[in-house]
Amino acid sequence: MNDSQTYRIKGMHCASCAGIIERTVKKVDGVEHIEVNYGTETAKIAFDSTKTDPHQLSGHIKPLGYTLVVPTAESMDMSADEHASHTGLNQSKTEKLAELKEMRWKILSVIPLAVFSIFVMGWEILAQFGVTGAIPEILYEFFHHLLPIFATYVLIVVGQPYLLGFYRFLRYGKANMDTLIGIGTSVAFVYSFILTAFEEPLRAFLNVDQTYYDVTIVVIVFIALGKYLEAQSKLRTGDAIEKLLGLQAKTALVMRDGKEVEVPIDQVTHGDLIVVKPGGKIPVDGVIVEGNSYIDESMVTGEPMAVEKKTGDNVVAGTLNTKGHFVFKATKVGSETLLASIIRMVGEAQGSKAPIQGLADKISSVFVPVVLVFAVLVFIAWLVLGIPTLGLAQALSLGLTSFVGILVIACPCALGLATPIAVIVGVGKGAQEGILIKDAATLQKLRSVNTIVVDKTGTITKGKPEVIELQTFQGKSEQEVMRILASLESKSEHPLASAILAYAEGNSIRSSASEQFEIIEGKGLKGTIGNTEYFAGNAKLINDLDIPFDSGVLASHTSEGRTPVFLATSKEVLGLVFIADAIKPEAIDAVKRLHKMGIKTVMLTGDNRQAAEAIAKQVGIDEVVAEVLPGEKLDKIKELQAEGRIVAMAGDGVNDAPALAQADVGIAMGTGTDVAIETAGITLLGGDIGKLVKAIRLSRFTMNGIKQNLFWAFAYNIIGIPIAAGILFPFFGLLLSPVIAGLAMALSSVSVVLNSLRLKTVKL
């Protein structure tokens, strides 16, 4: 039995950790696939549950310093029922905050020691250049005995993860960032300790006054401080998930035995009648059975205006009831709700890998061992080349400085964070805008799209008929014509009747009772109001009644795809209503913005060509392919791709499924609870085509951020490692201090996270 699940990983400190975990778990019998993401500290694992399980997998990586967290009801602070219907995310913010608090305490305890060490280092450097006097002998001896104590405390208390990294490297041969820092600081400490312990015997051979306790102290403190700032910044990248989780109501007011009873959300079942009062959150998805209200759906759909809801309308978990009082029937509960699906989708997308990350992963997987070998070779080179010209003491000192500097500055953390952190922020930003992105690969593909194919109904148009225009004759007022029409159509089940009734209701026009109601098949209907017999229907009905009318009135409207509905007596036409599937207000602006971005637009629709071309002309779409079946839509997508175009298809996610699947990027126009989250790479909540433009801009901003991060991560190592190795020493006498290397390494990771967080402020 195959199982696929995303688990949180504890103990990950760098991108190399991800590589070690992947290689170790892949070797376990039964594991089919594993994808570890350092940015989210998660692992998506597909395995045969008859051969292994999460606890066994955790056992394989535990000796290496990592733990696969298997979520339980207790660990997630949930009841068993809540856990059973949970969305599958590992809510670990409380644990993260506890870790941050511990890190903060440790850092605060050693910062004074680092400040003291920097003070001593600075005094010595200034004294060498004659800026200040030499350190007095009594103070020098005091510092000389105090620094080893400080260094021991820092190495054991704050540097423990790095010492363990060194130990695991010696025992298991697995090297990560902790290994580099552990080897570098341990070597500096042990060398200094040997000089201190055997000061007099070694004085004839080495410079016993040149110790590296200060390097051990300051490097570890800088790196720990950088890790703390990085962890704090990364916590901010999960704001989107946290906000979505915060939308979920904790309780629901359920009708039980004729009474309103408040129950925990996990006790709500299908078919329950739930009461929602003004200001209350809607706990689960359902359908209103009594009452009406205005509901704020902005946090789920991104729409700023409250939406009117009445009997028969769908409501969504997590949205806010602003005014009225209503009762609805629960149709989706627990993990079935739209909100749960959104949270699950956002979480999975944030944990997925973009193809652009492949290069960084390959480099990170071999980076640490290569750097370790390089550092050793550089140290040997300093001894071999330096002793004949500089002497043993200076060559050994410079070689040790280079060795430690290379190990410290070569941390691949910035490289490992470059892509996943930007993806986390980008996907979260999209979710807040009502743009749901299925995975990072889709986000990357969308950036390169140069052709957008859209369906007409529900994408460019609203997907339901509306009264577009009303004309009156024989001195009748618009209100009177609509009153009579609404009275007749109130007994009709025709789709056009709903448009007329909606128009009347929206304009506060009350209908009258009609009698002797009769459907005239294929033409319309008739009924009596008061003592007058009225007819409502199409042009065929008017012809049958032999009532004269100017057909030219219809020509311009029908060419635009509008359907006429006549109101007449047996002798004359009283009014004429034109009904059409109205264009979405945002469609015209969206197409203009797509054109400005250099993207071609194509409309694919099963509707008649005349109506489709009229709509396309109004909106500004480049090409129209009308009267096509779903399979023919698929052929058109293939045709565009054969021309070398990168195609995104936007449709309703159901009848457009073949075309959506074939397109490079499938985009579902979601409306209410009918969001096709599982079938498209991207879902635009609320069905707003304007969000399509935002999605493309989001993709481009995110990918630009990733490229910036990767550039600086590569540049940092390409420039920093040679300088640490001593490439500038023969020309300028400059050698990178391990202290400066530690500071640069700490700031590099933080800068990548902060650069990614800029995406939050981008206006789409």
GROMACS .gro file of N, CA, C and O in nm, residues 359-399:
model
  164
  359LEU      N    1   1.984   2.315  -0.972
  359LEU     CA    2   2.127   2.345  -0.975
  359LEU      C    3   2.180   2.368  -0.834
  359LEU      O    4   2.286   2.316  -0.797
  360ALA      N    5   2.105   2.445  -0.755
  360ALA     CA    6   2.147   2.473  -0.618
  360ALA      C    7   2.155   2.344  -0.537
  360ALA      O    8   2.247   2.325  -0.456
  361ASP      N    9   2.059   2.253  -0.558
  361ASP     CA   10   2.058   2.126  -0.484
  361ASP      C   11   2.180   2.040  -0.520
  361ASP      O   12   2.242   1.979  -0.433
  362LYS      N   13   2.211   2.037  -0.649
  362LYS     CA   14   2.327   1.957  -0.693
  362LYS      C   15   2.457   2.010  -0.633
  362LYS      O   16   2.543   1.934  -0.588
  363ILE      N   17   2.470   2.143  -0.634
  363ILE     CA   18   2.591   2.203  -0.578
  363ILE      C   19   2.598   2.181  -0.428
  363ILE      O   20   2.703   2.144  -0.373
  364SER      N   21   2.484   2.201  -0.359
  364SER     CA   22   2.482   2.185  -0.213
  364SER      C   23   2.516   2.042  -0.170
  364SER      O   24   2.577   2.022  -0.065
  365SER      N   25   2.477   1.944  -0.253
  365SER     CA   26   2.499   1.804  -0.216
  365SER      C   27   2.647   1.767  -0.210
  365SER      O   28   2.687   1.676  -0.137
  366VAL      N   29   2.731   1.837  -0.289
  366VAL     CA   30   2.875   1.806  -0.290
  366VAL      C   31   2.958   1.921  -0.233
  366VAL      O   32   3.080   1.910  -0.221
  367PHE      N   33   2.891   2.029  -0.198
  367PHE     CA   34   2.962   2.151  -0.160
  367PHE      C   35   3.047   2.132  -0.035
  367PHE      O   36   3.166   2.167  -0.033
  368VAL      N   37   2.988   2.076   0.071
  368VAL     CA   38   3.058   2.065   0.198
  368VAL      C   39   3.183   1.978   0.188
  368VAL      O   40   3.292   2.020   0.229
  369PRO      N   41   3.175   1.854   0.134
  369PRO     CA   42   3.297   1.774   0.124
  369PRO      C   43   3.404   1.838   0.037
  369PRO      O   44   3.523   1.830   0.067
  370VAL      N   45   3.361   1.905  -0.071
  370VAL     CA   46   3.457   1.972  -0.160
  370VAL      C   47   3.528   2.084  -0.085
  370VAL      O   48   3.651   2.101  -0.093
  371VAL      N   49   3.451   2.164  -0.011
  371VAL     CA   50   3.509   2.274   0.066
  371VAL      C   51   3.604   2.221   0.173
  371VAL      O   52   3.713   2.278   0.196
  372LEU      N   53   3.567   2.112   0.237
  372LEU     CA   54   3.652   2.054   0.341
  372LEU      C   55   3.787   2.010   0.284
  372LEU      O   56   3.894   2.039   0.340
  373VAL      N   57   3.782   1.943   0.169
  373VAL     CA   58   3.905   1.901   0.102
  373VAL      C   59   3.987   2.022   0.060
  373VAL      O   60   4.110   2.027   0.077
  374PHE      N   61   3.919   2.123   0.006
  374PHE     CA   62   3.986   2.245  -0.040
  374PHE      C   63   4.056   2.315   0.077
  374PHE      O   64   4.170   2.362   0.065
  375ALA      N   65   3.988   2.323   0.192
  375ALA     CA   66   4.046   2.389   0.309
  375ALA      C   67   4.173   2.318   0.355
  375ALA      O   68   4.272   2.382   0.392
  376VAL      N   69   4.169   2.185   0.354
  376VAL     CA   70   4.287   2.107   0.394
  376VAL      C   71   4.402   2.131   0.296
  376VAL      O   72   4.518   2.151   0.337
  377LEU      N   73   4.371   2.132   0.166
  377LEU     CA   74   4.475   2.155   0.065
  377LEU      C   75   4.536   2.294   0.079
  377LEU      O   76   4.657   2.312   0.063
  378VAL      N   77   4.451   2.395   0.107
  378VAL     CA   78   4.502   2.532   0.126
  378VAL      C   79   4.593   2.538   0.248
  378VAL      O   80   4.699   2.603   0.245
  379PHE      N   81   4.553   2.470   0.356
  379PHE     CA   82   4.637   2.467   0.477
  379PHE      C   83   4.773   2.405   0.447
  379PHE      O   84   4.878   2.458   0.488
  380ILE      N   85   4.772   2.294   0.374
  380ILE     CA   86   4.899   2.228   0.337
  380ILE      C   87   4.982   2.320   0.248
  380ILE      O   88   5.105   2.330   0.263
  381ALA      N   89   4.916   2.388   0.154
  381ALA     CA   90   4.987   2.479   0.063
  381ALA      C   91   5.057   2.592   0.140
  381ALA      O   92   5.170   2.630   0.108
  382TRP      N   93   4.987   2.646   0.243
  382TRP     CA   94   5.049   2.751   0.325
  382TRP      C   95   5.176   2.698   0.393
  382TRP      O   96   5.278   2.769   0.400
  383LEU      N   97   5.171   2.575   0.441
  383LEU     CA   98   5.288   2.518   0.508
  383LEU      C   99   5.402   2.492   0.409
  383LEU      O  100   5.518   2.528   0.434
  384VAL      N  101   5.366   2.430   0.295
  384VAL     CA  102   5.468   2.393   0.197
  384VAL      C  103   5.533   2.517   0.135
  384VAL      O  104   5.656   2.526   0.122
  385LEU      N  105   5.451   2.615   0.097
  385LEU     CA  106   5.503   2.734   0.030
  385LEU      C  107   5.545   2.843   0.127
  385LEU      O  108   5.630   2.927   0.095
  386GLY      N  109   5.484   2.842   0.246
  386GLY     CA  110   5.509   2.951   0.340
  386GLY      C  111   5.628   2.933   0.430
  386GLY      O  112   5.697   3.030   0.464
  387ILE      N  113   5.657   2.810   0.471
  387ILE     CA  114   5.767   2.787   0.566
  387ILE      C  115   5.902   2.836   0.512
  387ILE      O  116   5.976   2.904   0.583
  388PRO      N  117   5.937   2.807   0.382
  388PRO     CA  118   6.068   2.853   0.332
  388PRO      C  119   6.083   3.006   0.331
  388PRO      O  120   6.195   3.058   0.346
  389THR      N  121   5.975   3.078   0.314
  389THR     CA  122   5.984   3.224   0.302
  389THR      C  123   5.939   3.298   0.427
  389THR      O  124   5.991   3.405   0.460
  390LEU      N  125   5.840   3.244   0.498
  390LEU     CA  126   5.783   3.314   0.613
  390LEU      C  127   5.823   3.254   0.747
  390LEU      O  128   5.808   3.320   0.851
  391GLY      N  129   5.870   3.132   0.744
  391GLY     CA  130   5.903   3.064   0.869
  391GLY      C  131   5.784   2.983   0.918
  391GLY      O  132   5.669   3.009   0.883
  392LEU      N  133   5.813   2.885   1.004
  392LEU     CA  134   5.709   2.794   1.050
  392LEU      C  135   5.599   2.866   1.127
  392LEU      O  136   5.480   2.842   1.103
  393ALA      N  137   5.635   2.955   1.216
  393ALA     CA  138   5.536   3.019   1.303
  393ALA      C  139   5.434   3.098   1.223
  393ALA      O  140   5.312   3.084   1.241
  394GLN      N  141   5.485   3.183   1.131
  394GLN     CA  142   5.392   3.266   1.055
  394GLN      C  143   5.314   3.184   0.953
  394GLN      O  144   5.193   3.206   0.933
  395ALA      N  145   5.379   3.089   0.887
  395ALA     CA  146   5.311   3.006   0.787
  395ALA      C  147   5.200   2.924   0.852
  395ALA      O  148   5.090   2.911   0.797
  396LEU      N  149   5.231   2.869   0.970
  396LEU     CA  150   5.130   2.790   1.040
  396LEU      C  151   5.012   2.878   1.083
  396LEU      O  152   4.896   2.839   1.070
  397SER      N  153   5.043   2.999   1.130
  397SER     CA  154   4.938   3.092   1.174
  397SER      C  155   4.849   3.133   1.057
  397SER      O  156   4.726   3.131   1.067
  398LEU      N  157   4.912   3.169   0.943
  398LEU     CA  158   4.835   3.210   0.826
  398LEU      C  159   4.756   3.092   0.767
  398LEU      O  160   4.642   3.107   0.723
  399GLY      N  161   4.818   2.974   0.766
  399GLY     CA  162   4.749   2.856   0.715
  399GLY      C  163   4.626   2.821   0.798
  399GLY      O  164   4.521   2.786   0.745
   0.00000   0.00000   0.00000
